[in-house]
PDB file of C-alpha atoms in Angstrom:
ATOM      1  CA  MET A   1      26.525  20.539  10.569  1.00  0.00           C
ATOM      2  CA  GLN A   2      28.948  18.782   8.626  1.00  0.00           C
ATOM      3  CA  ALA A   3      27.050  15.097   9.680  1.00  0.00           C
ATOM      4  CA  PHE A   4      23.683  16.252   8.579  1.00  0.00           C
ATOM      5  CA  LEU A   5      24.950  17.723   5.266  1.00  0.00           C
ATOM      6  CA  ASN A   6      26.640  14.089   4.491  1.00  0.00           C
ATOM      7  CA  GLN A   7      23.340  12.332   5.169  1.00  0.00           C
ATOM      8  CA  LEU A   8      20.947  14.777   3.012  1.00  0.00           C
ATOM      9  CA  PRO A   9      21.587  12.831  -0.312  1.00  0.00           C
ATOM     10  CA  VAL A  10      21.094   9.859   1.285  1.00  0.00           C
ATOM     11  CA  GLY A  11      18.167  10.391   2.492  1.00  0.00           C
ATOM     12  CA  LEU A  12      16.850  12.059  -0.546  1.00  0.00           C
ATOM     13  CA  SER A  13      17.576   9.198  -2.337  1.00  0.00           C
ATOM     14  CA  ILE A  14      16.038   6.924  -0.379  1.00  0.00           C
ATOM     15  CA  ALA A  15      13.117   9.367  -0.106  1.00  0.00           C
ATOM     16  CA  ALA A  16      13.477   9.145  -4.085  1.00  0.00           C
ATOM     17  CA  VAL A  17      13.121   5.462  -4.544  1.00  0.00           C
ATOM     18  CA  LEU A  18      10.142   5.371  -1.439  1.00  0.00           C
ATOM     19  CA  LEU A  19       8.557   7.617  -3.806  1.00  0.00           C
ATOM     20  CA  LEU A  20       9.218   5.624  -7.166  1.00  0.00           C
ATOM     21  CA  ILE A  21       7.468   2.428  -5.324  1.00  0.00           C
ATOM     22  CA  ALA A  22       4.907   4.421  -3.859  1.00  0.00           C
ATOM     23  CA  LEU A  23       3.645   6.197  -6.851  1.00  0.00           C
ATOM     24  CA  GLY A  24       2.366   3.118  -8.039  1.00  0.00           C
ATOM     25  CA  LEU A  25       0.361   1.805  -4.831  1.00  0.00           C
ATOM     26  CA  THR A  26      -1.203   5.496  -4.702  1.00  0.00           C
ATOM     27  CA  PHE A  27      -3.677   4.543  -7.732  1.00  0.00           C
ATOM     28  CA  THR A  28      -3.590   1.128  -7.449  1.00  0.00           C
ATOM     29  CA  PHE A  29      -4.688   1.433  -3.672  1.00  0.00           C
ATOM     30  CA  GLY A  30      -6.623   4.622  -4.171  1.00  0.00           C
ATOM     31  CA  GLN A  31      -8.659   3.626  -7.034  1.00  0.00           C
ATOM     32  CA  MET A  32      -9.299   0.356  -6.682  1.00  0.00           C
ATOM     33  CA  GLY A  33      -8.554  -0.339  -2.742  1.00  0.00           C
ATOM     34  CA  VAL A  34      -5.982  -3.342  -3.855  1.00  0.00           C
ATOM     35  CA  ILE A  35      -3.329  -4.009  -1.516  1.00  0.00           C
ATOM     36  CA  ASN A  36      -0.968  -5.607  -3.148  1.00  0.00           C
ATOM     37  CA  MET A  37       1.709  -7.206  -1.383  1.00  0.00           C
ATOM     38  CA  ALA A  38       3.090  -8.533  -4.682  1.00  0.00           C
ATOM     39  CA  HIS A  39       4.677  -4.634  -5.529  1.00  0.00           C
ATOM     40  CA  GLY A  40       7.924  -5.787  -3.566  1.00  0.00           C
ATOM     41  CA  GLU A  41       8.502  -8.562  -6.419  1.00  0.00           C
ATOM     42  CA  PHE A  42       7.808  -5.695  -8.857  1.00  0.00           C
ATOM     43  CA  ILE A  43      10.874  -3.784  -7.596  1.00  0.00           C
ATOM     44  CA  MET A  44      12.795  -7.491  -7.177  1.00  0.00           C
ATOM     45  CA  ALA A  45      11.677  -8.101 -11.329  1.00  0.00           C
ATOM     46  CA  GLY A  46      12.732  -4.985 -12.465  1.00  0.00           C
ATOM     47  CA  ALA A  47      16.384  -4.946 -10.444  1.00  0.00           C
ATOM     48  CA  TYR A  48      16.244  -8.215 -12.094  1.00  0.00           C
ATOM     49  CA  THR A  49      16.350  -6.827 -15.637  1.00  0.00           C
ATOM     50  CA  ALA A  50      19.148  -4.533 -14.789  1.00  0.00           C
ATOM     51  CA  TYR A  51      21.192  -7.630 -14.139  1.00  0.00           C
ATOM     52  CA  LEU A  52      20.032  -9.881 -17.240  1.00  0.00           C
ATOM     53  CA  LEU A  53      20.589  -7.207 -18.970  1.00  0.00           C
ATOM     54  CA  GLN A  54      24.128  -6.358 -17.797  1.00  0.00           C
ATOM     55  CA  ALA A  55      25.122  -9.416 -19.669  1.00  0.00           C
ATOM     56  CA  VAL A  56      24.599  -7.698 -23.327  1.00  0.00           C
ATOM     57  CA  VAL A  57      25.166  -4.140 -22.860  1.00  0.00           C
ATOM     58  CA  GLY A  58      27.866  -4.291 -20.388  1.00  0.00           C
ATOM     59  CA  THR A  59      28.179  -1.068 -17.938  1.00  0.00           C
ATOM     60  CA  ALA A  60      24.844   0.689 -20.017  1.00  0.00           C
ATOM     61  CA  ALA A  61      22.308  -1.803 -17.989  1.00  0.00           C
ATOM     62  CA  VAL A  62      21.007   0.465 -15.944  1.00  0.00           C
ATOM     63  CA  PRO A  63      19.631   3.165 -18.325  1.00  0.00           C
ATOM     64  CA  VAL A  64      18.882   0.395 -20.972  1.00  0.00           C
ATOM     65  CA  ALA A  65      17.072  -1.332 -18.167  1.00  0.00           C
ATOM     66  CA  LEU A  66      14.881   1.510 -17.427  1.00  0.00           C
ATOM     67  CA  PRO A  67      12.255   1.161 -20.137  1.00  0.00           C
ATOM     68  CA  VAL A  68      12.659  -2.437 -20.335  1.00  0.00           C
ATOM     69  CA  ALA A  69      11.830  -2.832 -16.313  1.00  0.00           C
ATOM     70  CA  PHE A  70       8.769  -0.757 -16.789  1.00  0.00           C
ATOM     71  CA  ILE A  71       7.573  -3.088 -19.578  1.00  0.00           C
ATOM     72  CA  VAL A  72       8.592  -6.661 -17.801  1.00  0.00           C
ATOM     73  CA  ALA A  73       6.768  -5.351 -14.386  1.00  0.00           C
ATOM     74  CA  GLY A  74       3.733  -3.446 -15.968  1.00  0.00           C
ATOM     75  CA  ALA A  75       3.081  -6.835 -17.814  1.00  0.00           C
ATOM     76  CA  MET A  76       3.540  -9.066 -14.526  1.00  0.00           C
ATOM     77  CA  GLY A  77       1.092  -6.397 -13.152  1.00  0.00           C
ATOM     78  CA  TRP A  78      -1.410  -6.814 -16.260  1.00  0.00           C
ATOM     79  CA  LEU A  79      -0.920 -10.416 -15.986  1.00  0.00           C
ATOM     80  CA  LEU A  80      -1.533  -9.822 -11.698  1.00  0.00           C
ATOM     81  CA  GLU A  81      -4.995  -8.130 -12.097  1.00  0.00           C
ATOM     82  CA  ARG A  82      -6.618 -10.202 -15.362  1.00  0.00           C
ATOM     83  CA  LEU A  83      -5.603 -13.557 -13.551  1.00  0.00           C
ATOM     84  CA  ALA A  84      -6.523 -13.368  -9.897  1.00  0.00           C
ATOM     85  CA  ILE A  85      -7.419  -9.650  -8.512  1.00  0.00           C
ATOM     86  CA  ARG A  86     -10.078  -8.615 -10.271  1.00  0.00           C
ATOM     87  CA  ARG A  87     -12.391 -11.348  -8.989  1.00  0.00           C
ATOM     88  CA  PHE A  88     -11.479  -9.722  -5.668  1.00  0.00           C
ATOM     89  CA  TYR A  89     -12.250  -6.290  -6.240  1.00  0.00           C
ATOM     90  CA  GLY A  90     -14.066  -4.868  -2.642  1.00  0.00           C
ATOM     91  CA  ARG A  91     -12.051  -7.367  -0.942  1.00  0.00           C
ATOM     92  CA  PRO A  92      -9.432  -5.733   0.493  1.00  0.00           C
ATOM     93  CA  LEU A  93      -8.144  -7.890   3.239  1.00  0.00           C
ATOM     94  CA  ASP A  94      -8.706 -11.086   0.317  1.00  0.00           C
ATOM     95  CA  THR A  95      -6.919  -9.033  -1.705  1.00  0.00           C
ATOM     96  CA  LEU A  96      -3.752  -9.012   0.885  1.00  0.00           C
ATOM     97  CA  LEU A  97      -3.937 -12.409   1.450  1.00  0.00           C
ATOM     98  CA  LEU A  98      -3.619 -13.741  -2.128  1.00  0.00           C
ATOM     99  CA  THR A  99      -0.934 -10.929  -2.902  1.00  0.00           C
ATOM    100  CA  TRP A 100       1.052 -12.067  -0.175  1.00  0.00           C
ATOM    101  CA  GLY A 101       0.896 -15.206  -1.468  1.00  0.00           C
ATOM    102  CA  VAL A 102       2.369 -14.129  -4.983  1.00  0.00           C
ATOM    103  CA  SER A 103       4.644 -12.601  -3.654  1.00  0.00           C
ATOM    104  CA  LEU A 104       6.184 -15.730  -1.923  1.00  0.00           C
ATOM    105  CA  VAL A 105       5.453 -18.038  -5.003  1.00  0.00           C
ATOM    106  CA  LEU A 106       7.486 -14.807  -6.711  1.00  0.00           C
ATOM    107  CA  GLN A 107      10.211 -14.583  -4.301  1.00  0.00           C
ATOM    108  CA  GLN A 108      10.792 -18.667  -4.778  1.00  0.00           C
ATOM    109  CA  LEU A 109      10.970 -18.189  -8.608  1.00  0.00           C
ATOM    110  CA  ALA A 110      13.484 -15.728  -8.058  1.00  0.00           C
ATOM    111  CA  ARG A 111      15.391 -18.125  -6.405  1.00  0.00           C
ATOM    112  CA  ASP A 112      15.620 -20.639  -8.502  1.00  0.00           C
ATOM    113  CA  LEU A 113      15.929 -18.699 -11.284  1.00  0.00           C
ATOM    114  CA  PHE A 114      18.994 -16.689 -10.260  1.00  0.00           C
ATOM    115  CA  GLY A 115      19.758 -18.161  -6.874  1.00  0.00           C
ATOM    116  CA  ALA A 116      19.991 -17.210  -3.343  1.00  0.00           C
ATOM    117  CA  PRO A 117      22.973 -15.351  -3.209  1.00  0.00           C
ATOM    118  CA  ASN A 118      22.792 -11.668  -4.254  1.00  0.00           C
ATOM    119  CA  VAL A 119      24.156  -9.974  -7.312  1.00  0.00           C
ATOM    120  CA  GLN A 120      25.512  -7.155  -7.986  1.00  0.00           C
ATOM    121  CA  VAL A 121      24.797  -4.475 -10.924  1.00  0.00           C
ATOM    122  CA  VAL A 122      27.557  -2.136 -11.824  1.00  0.00           C
ATOM    123  CA  ALA A 123      26.513   1.448 -12.275  1.00  0.00           C
ATOM    124  CA  PRO A 124      27.849   3.573 -15.733  1.00  0.00           C
ATOM    125  CA  THR A 125      30.908   4.924 -15.335  1.00  0.00           C
ATOM    126  CA  TRP A 126      29.579   8.385 -15.803  1.00  0.00           C
ATOM    127  CA  LEU A 127      27.867   7.742 -12.531  1.00  0.00           C
ATOM    128  CA  SER A 128      30.834   7.731 -10.614  1.00  0.00           C
ATOM    129  CA  GLY A 129      32.020  10.779  -8.622  1.00  0.00           C
ATOM    130  CA  GLY A 130      30.462  13.172  -7.189  1.00  0.00           C
ATOM    131  CA  LEU A 131      29.224  16.805  -7.131  1.00  0.00           C
ATOM    132  CA  PRO A 132      31.127  19.202  -4.384  1.00  0.00           C
ATOM    133  CA  LEU A 133      28.848  20.647  -2.487  1.00  0.00           C
ATOM    134  CA  PHE A 134      28.570  22.842   1.087  1.00  0.00           C
ATOM    135  CA  GLY A 135      31.986  21.056   1.631  1.00  0.00           C
ATOM    136  CA  THR A 136      30.096  17.595   1.001  1.00  0.00           C
ATOM    137  CA  GLN A 137      30.041  15.320  -2.166  1.00  0.00           C
ATOM    138  CA  ILE A 138      26.615  14.206  -3.356  1.00  0.00           C
ATOM    139  CA  PRO A 139      27.373  11.080  -5.438  1.00  0.00           C
ATOM    140  CA  TYR A 140      26.328  10.831  -9.305  1.00  0.00           C
ATOM    141  CA  ALA A 141      24.280   7.536  -8.619  1.00  0.00           C
ATOM    142  CA  ARG A 142      22.088   9.205  -6.092  1.00  0.00           C
ATOM    143  CA  LEU A 143      21.117  12.107  -8.276  1.00  0.00           C
ATOM    144  CA  PHE A 144      20.660  10.026 -10.622  1.00  0.00           C
ATOM    145  CA  ILE A 145      17.893   8.566  -8.927  1.00  0.00           C
ATOM    146  CA  LEU A 146      16.662  11.818  -7.388  1.00  0.00           C
ATOM    147  CA  ALA A 147      16.306  12.958 -11.073  1.00  0.00           C
ATOM    148  CA  LEU A 148      14.425   9.635 -11.652  1.00  0.00           C
ATOM    149  CA  ALA A 149      11.916  10.268  -9.550  1.00  0.00           C
ATOM    150  CA  VAL A 150      11.294  13.958 -10.055  1.00  0.00           C
ATOM    151  CA  GLY A 151      11.233  13.067 -14.049  1.00  0.00           C
ATOM    152  CA  CYS A 152       8.687  10.337 -13.267  1.00  0.00           C
ATOM    153  CA  VAL A 153       6.309  12.526 -11.083  1.00  0.00           C
ATOM    154  CA  LEU A 154       6.008  14.784 -13.858  1.00  0.00           C
ATOM    155  CA  ALA A 155       5.389  12.008 -16.479  1.00  0.00           C
ATOM    156  CA  ILE A 156       2.765  10.728 -14.038  1.00  0.00           C
ATOM    157  CA  TRP A 157       1.501  14.456 -13.737  1.00  0.00           C
ATOM    158  CA  ALA A 158       1.038  15.494 -17.085  1.00  0.00           C
ATOM    159  CA  TYR A 159      -0.614  11.831 -17.827  1.00  0.00           C
ATOM    160  CA  LEU A 160      -3.644  12.861 -14.977  1.00  0.00           C
ATOM    161  CA  ALA A 161      -3.930  16.452 -15.955  1.00  0.00           C
ATOM    162  CA  ARG A 162      -3.128  15.946 -19.820  1.00  0.00           C
ATOM    163  CA  SER A 163      -4.456  12.747 -20.994  1.00  0.00           C
ATOM    164  CA  SER A 164      -8.022  12.084 -21.785  1.00  0.00           C
ATOM    165  CA  GLN A 165      -7.255   8.157 -20.033  1.00  0.00           C
ATOM    166  CA  GLY A 166      -4.885  10.090 -17.231  1.00  0.00           C
ATOM    167  CA  ARG A 167      -9.258  12.045 -16.836  1.00  0.00           C
ATOM    168  CA  ARG A 168     -10.846   8.726 -16.849  1.00  0.00           C
ATOM    169  CA  MET A 169      -8.260   7.067 -13.982  1.00  0.00           C
ATOM    170  CA  GLN A 170      -9.306  10.298 -12.208  1.00  0.00           C
ATOM    171  CA  ALA A 171     -12.784  10.154 -12.581  1.00  0.00           C
ATOM    172  CA  VAL A 172     -12.746   6.307 -11.780  1.00  0.00           C
ATOM    173  CA  MET A 173     -10.712   7.275  -8.079  1.00  0.00           C
ATOM    174  CA  GLN A 174     -13.507  10.396  -7.268  1.00  0.00           C
ATOM    175  CA  ASN A 175     -16.518   7.889  -8.157  1.00  0.00           C
ATOM    176  CA  ARG A 176     -16.385   4.300 -10.071  1.00  0.00           C
ATOM    177  CA  GLN A 177     -20.250   3.945  -9.625  1.00  0.00           C
ATOM    178  CA  LEU A 178     -20.550   7.744 -11.252  1.00  0.00           C
ATOM    179  CA  ALA A 179     -17.808   6.766 -13.610  1.00  0.00           C
ATOM    180  CA  ALA A 180     -19.112   3.892 -14.871  1.00  0.00           C
ATOM    181  CA  ILE A 181     -22.281   5.224 -15.568  1.00  0.00           C
ATOM    182  CA  GLY A 182     -20.908   8.138 -17.463  1.00  0.00           C
ATOM    183  CA  GLY A 183     -20.027   5.851 -20.058  1.00  0.00           C
ATOM    184  CA  ILE A 184     -16.067   5.121 -19.093  1.00  0.00           C
ATOM    185  CA  ASN A 185     -14.655   1.175 -19.160  1.00  0.00           C
ATOM    186  CA  THR A 186     -13.381   1.224 -15.628  1.00  0.00           C
ATOM    187  CA  GLY A 187     -12.423  -2.526 -15.915  1.00  0.00           C
ATOM    188  CA  ARG A 188      -9.705  -1.108 -18.963  1.00  0.00           C
ATOM    189  CA  VAL A 189      -8.872   1.911 -16.769  1.00  0.00           C
ATOM    190  CA  ASP A 190      -7.897  -0.361 -13.834  1.00  0.00           C
ATOM    191  CA  GLN A 191      -6.095  -2.699 -15.666  1.00  0.00           C
ATOM    192  CA  LEU A 192      -4.166   0.549 -17.650  1.00  0.00           C
ATOM    193  CA  THR A 193      -3.223   1.827 -13.896  1.00  0.00           C
ATOM    194  CA  PHE A 194      -2.332  -1.641 -12.502  1.00  0.00           C
ATOM    195  CA  PHE A 195       0.355  -1.798 -15.727  1.00  0.00           C
ATOM    196  CA  ILE A 196       1.601   1.967 -15.268  1.00  0.00           C
ATOM    197  CA  GLY A 197       1.819   1.090 -11.129  1.00  0.00           C
ATOM    198  CA  SER A 198       3.693  -1.751 -11.398  1.00  0.00           C
ATOM    199  CA  GLY A 199       5.998  -0.379 -14.326  1.00  0.00           C
ATOM    200  CA  LEU A 200       6.440   2.051 -12.293  1.00  0.00           C
ATOM    201  CA  ALA A 201       7.503  -0.516  -9.417  1.00  0.00           C
ATOM    202  CA  GLY A 202      10.091  -2.032 -11.634  1.00  0.00           C
ATOM    203  CA  ILE A 203      12.046   1.563 -12.516  1.00  0.00           C
ATOM    204  CA  ALA A 204      12.425   1.519  -8.643  1.00  0.00           C
ATOM    205  CA  GLY A 205      13.881  -1.973  -8.713  1.00  0.00           C
ATOM    206  CA  VAL A 206      16.539  -0.344 -11.794  1.00  0.00           C
ATOM    207  CA  ALA A 207      17.361   2.390  -9.430  1.00  0.00           C
ATOM    208  CA  LEU A 208      18.291  -0.253  -6.604  1.00  0.00           C
ATOM    209  CA  THR A 209      20.718  -1.452  -7.649  1.00  0.00           C
ATOM    210  CA  LEU A 210      22.949   1.786  -7.729  1.00  0.00           C
ATOM    211  CA  ILE A 211      22.676   1.615  -3.957  1.00  0.00           C
ATOM    212  CA  GLY A 212      23.159  -1.843  -3.342  1.00  0.00           C
ATOM    213  CA  PRO A 213      23.039  -5.167  -4.623  1.00  0.00           C
ATOM    214  CA  VAL A 214      19.734  -7.173  -6.016  1.00  0.00           C
ATOM    215  CA  GLY A 215      18.647 -10.140  -4.430  1.00  0.00           C
ATOM    216  CA  PRO A 216      14.966 -12.374  -4.101  1.00  0.00           C
ATOM    217  CA  THR A 217      13.695 -10.346  -1.135  1.00  0.00           C
ATOM    218  CA  LEU A 218      14.720  -6.913  -2.820  1.00  0.00           C
ATOM    219  CA  GLY A 219      11.265  -5.328  -2.795  1.00  0.00           C
ATOM    220  CA  THR A 220      10.163  -7.107   1.262  1.00  0.00           C
ATOM    221  CA  TYR A 221      12.517  -3.826   2.773  1.00  0.00           C
ATOM    222  CA  TYR A 222      10.640  -1.448   1.206  1.00  0.00           C
ATOM    223  CA  ILE A 223       6.951  -2.097   0.434  1.00  0.00           C
ATOM    224  CA  VAL A 224       5.902  -1.284   4.365  1.00  0.00           C
ATOM    225  CA  ASP A 225       7.304   1.891   4.165  1.00  0.00           C
ATOM    226  CA  ALA A 226       6.016   2.403   0.431  1.00  0.00           C
ATOM    227  CA  PHE A 227       2.429   1.873   2.093  1.00  0.00           C
ATOM    228  CA  LEU A 228       3.279   4.444   4.813  1.00  0.00           C
ATOM    229  CA  VAL A 229       3.992   6.891   2.014  1.00  0.00           C
ATOM    230  CA  VAL A 230       0.399   6.367   0.995  1.00  0.00           C
ATOM    231  CA  VAL A 231      -1.365   6.175   3.945  1.00  0.00           C
ATOM    232  CA  CYS A 232      -0.162   9.813   4.965  1.00  0.00           C
ATOM    233  CA  GLY A 233      -0.194  11.232   1.763  1.00  0.00           C
ATOM    234  CA  GLY A 234      -3.834  10.629   1.183  1.00  0.00           C
ATOM    235  CA  LEU A 235      -5.141   7.981  -1.612  1.00  0.00           C
ATOM    236  CA  GLY A 236      -4.469   9.195  -4.759  1.00  0.00           C
ATOM    237  CA  ARG A 237      -3.321  12.496  -4.457  1.00  0.00           C
ATOM    238  CA  LEU A 238      -0.105  12.890  -5.900  1.00  0.00           C
ATOM    239  CA  GLY A 239       1.251  15.903  -3.951  1.00  0.00           C
ATOM    240  CA  GLY A 240       0.713  13.688  -0.781  1.00  0.00           C
ATOM    241  CA  ALA A 241       2.653  11.016  -1.933  1.00  0.00           C
ATOM    242  CA  VAL A 242       5.658  13.523  -3.085  1.00  0.00           C
ATOM    243  CA  LEU A 243       5.543  14.974   1.091  1.00  0.00           C
ATOM    244  CA  ALA A 244       5.232  11.996   2.536  1.00  0.00           C
ATOM    245  CA  ALA A 245       8.121  10.076   0.500  1.00  0.00           C
ATOM    246  CA  PHE A 246      10.608  12.753   1.258  1.00  0.00           C
ATOM    247  CA  GLY A 247       9.576  13.608   4.613  1.00  0.00           C
ATOM    248  CA  LEU A 248       9.715   9.901   6.206  1.00  0.00           C
ATOM    249  CA  GLY A 249      12.879   9.037   3.850  1.00  0.00           C
ATOM    250  CA  LEU A 250      14.644  11.472   5.624  1.00  0.00           C
ATOM    251  CA  LEU A 251      13.403  10.994   9.027  1.00  0.00           C
ATOM    252  CA  ASN A 252      14.626   7.242   8.534  1.00  0.00           C
ATOM    253  CA  SER A 253      17.429   8.096   6.922  1.00  0.00           C
ATOM    254  CA  TYR A 254      19.038  11.004   9.672  1.00  0.00           C
ATOM    255  CA  ALA A 255      17.022   8.569  12.612  1.00  0.00           C
ATOM    256  CA  GLU A 256      19.412   5.396  11.570  1.00  0.00           C
ATOM    257  CA  PHE A 257      22.111   7.761  11.319  1.00  0.00           C
ATOM    258  CA  TRP A 258      22.091   8.771  14.917  1.00  0.00           C
ATOM    259  CA  THR A 259      20.608   5.550  16.471  1.00  0.00           C
ATOM    260  CA  ASN A 260      20.818   2.294  14.477  1.00  0.00           C
ATOM    261  CA  ALA A 261      18.458   0.906  12.347  1.00  0.00           C
ATOM    262  CA  SER A 262      16.175  -1.079  14.685  1.00  0.00           C
ATOM    263  CA  LEU A 263      15.185   2.031  16.942  1.00  0.00           C
ATOM    264  CA  ALA A 264      15.544   3.807  13.829  1.00  0.00           C
ATOM    265  CA  LYS A 265      11.706   2.209  12.470  1.00  0.00           C
ATOM    266  CA  VAL A 266      10.766   2.520  15.947  1.00  0.00           C
ATOM    267  CA  ILE A 267      10.937   6.332  15.504  1.00  0.00           C
ATOM    268  CA  VAL A 268       9.636   6.196  12.169  1.00  0.00           C
ATOM    269  CA  PHE A 269       6.539   4.306  13.329  1.00  0.00           C
ATOM    270  CA  ALA A 270       5.644   6.554  16.406  1.00  0.00           C
ATOM    271  CA  VAL A 271       5.780   9.799  14.572  1.00  0.00           C
ATOM    272  CA  ILE A 272       3.447   8.190  11.780  1.00  0.00           C
ATOM    273  CA  ILE A 273       0.919   6.986  14.563  1.00  0.00           C
ATOM    274  CA  ALA A 274       1.071  10.574  16.046  1.00  0.00           C
ATOM    275  CA  PHE A 275       0.438  12.148  12.519  1.00  0.00           C
ATOM    276  CA  LEU A 276      -2.434   9.974  11.933  1.00  0.00           C
ATOM    277  CA  GLN A 277      -3.728  11.109  15.202  1.00  0.00           C
ATOM    278  CA  ILE A 278      -4.033  14.367  13.900  1.00  0.00           C
ATOM    279  CA  ARG A 279      -5.059  13.991  10.622  1.00  0.00           C
ATOM    280  CA  PRO A 280      -6.294  10.186   9.776  1.00  0.00           C
ATOM    281  CA  GLN A 281      -7.280  11.025   6.575  1.00  0.00           C
ATOM    282  CA  GLY A 282      -3.457  11.604   4.973  1.00  0.00           C
ATOM    283  CA  LEU A 283      -2.008  15.342   3.773  1.00  0.00           C
ATOM    284  CA  PHE A 284      -4.717  15.648   1.296  1.00  0.00           C
ATOM    285  CA  VAL A 285      -7.921  14.257   0.721  1.00  0.00           C
ATOM    286  CA  LEU A 286      -9.746  13.060  -2.301  1.00  0.00           C
ATOM    287  CA  ARG A 287     -12.434  14.800  -2.966  1.00  0.00           C
ATOM    288  CA  SER A 288     -15.272  12.665  -4.519  1.00  0.00           C
ATOM    289  CA  ARG A 289     -18.584  13.185  -6.179  1.00  0.00           C
ATOM    290  CA  ALA A 290     -21.180  10.665  -4.105  1.00  0.00           C
ATOM    291  CA  LEU A 291     -24.530   9.515  -5.823  1.00  0.00           C
ATOM    292  CA  THR A 292     -27.629  10.929  -3.531  1.00  0.00           C
TER     293      THR A 292
END
């Protein structure tokens, strides 16, 4: 029981990071059918943003970097959508190959700019130490990551439910053709969706600096798991992404603790395959309006 409690904050923080990454993929993949393998490099961009700001603001780099990384990664995603991806809508396999090539280019660019070795971002002093709870200590840094994920989920929910632009996004996800006929500028919605999704990846990159070092391949360690969260949660479903992220994050954490990293991945993939055999559409299904 003590080992279970000690591993719980690790699993929750991994789940929170997966959720931050998957939130963006949920809407870009669910709305536009784009398999964006460069999403991991937007995570890397957010992490390096915190590293660069460290030279300016010192240990306050992490909180300062959150809005800056959102804008930087969001701008990168917006440029990618405008310059390349918009020409490949409706061709998911082509978008996979395209964005995989872009990810390799961005990784090499990061090596040229920052070097191949990993770098470290120093956490603020108020995130040192931990909260004693049930005989274990939960690090403040991991609690901060969890709170950050909860805050982003609430912000996305409010955006979708309370704003006119969010309702337009939902309309495009449900039926793109009907939304266009109704007067919605689907191209502009796609741009904004890609900006927000990529910006959330940048925030996830800042959160990852509290867990470990930053390197050019940082995003590749999480991108596959994030896609699994999207598939298991259901395309375009916010609630499904939340449940799937915490389920997979905790499963991966405890499986790795009791076995090893390689066997833990095998266990996670086996559980996902079994789950998709039962519910191939994921936890939640997006109801759509068909043109008849």
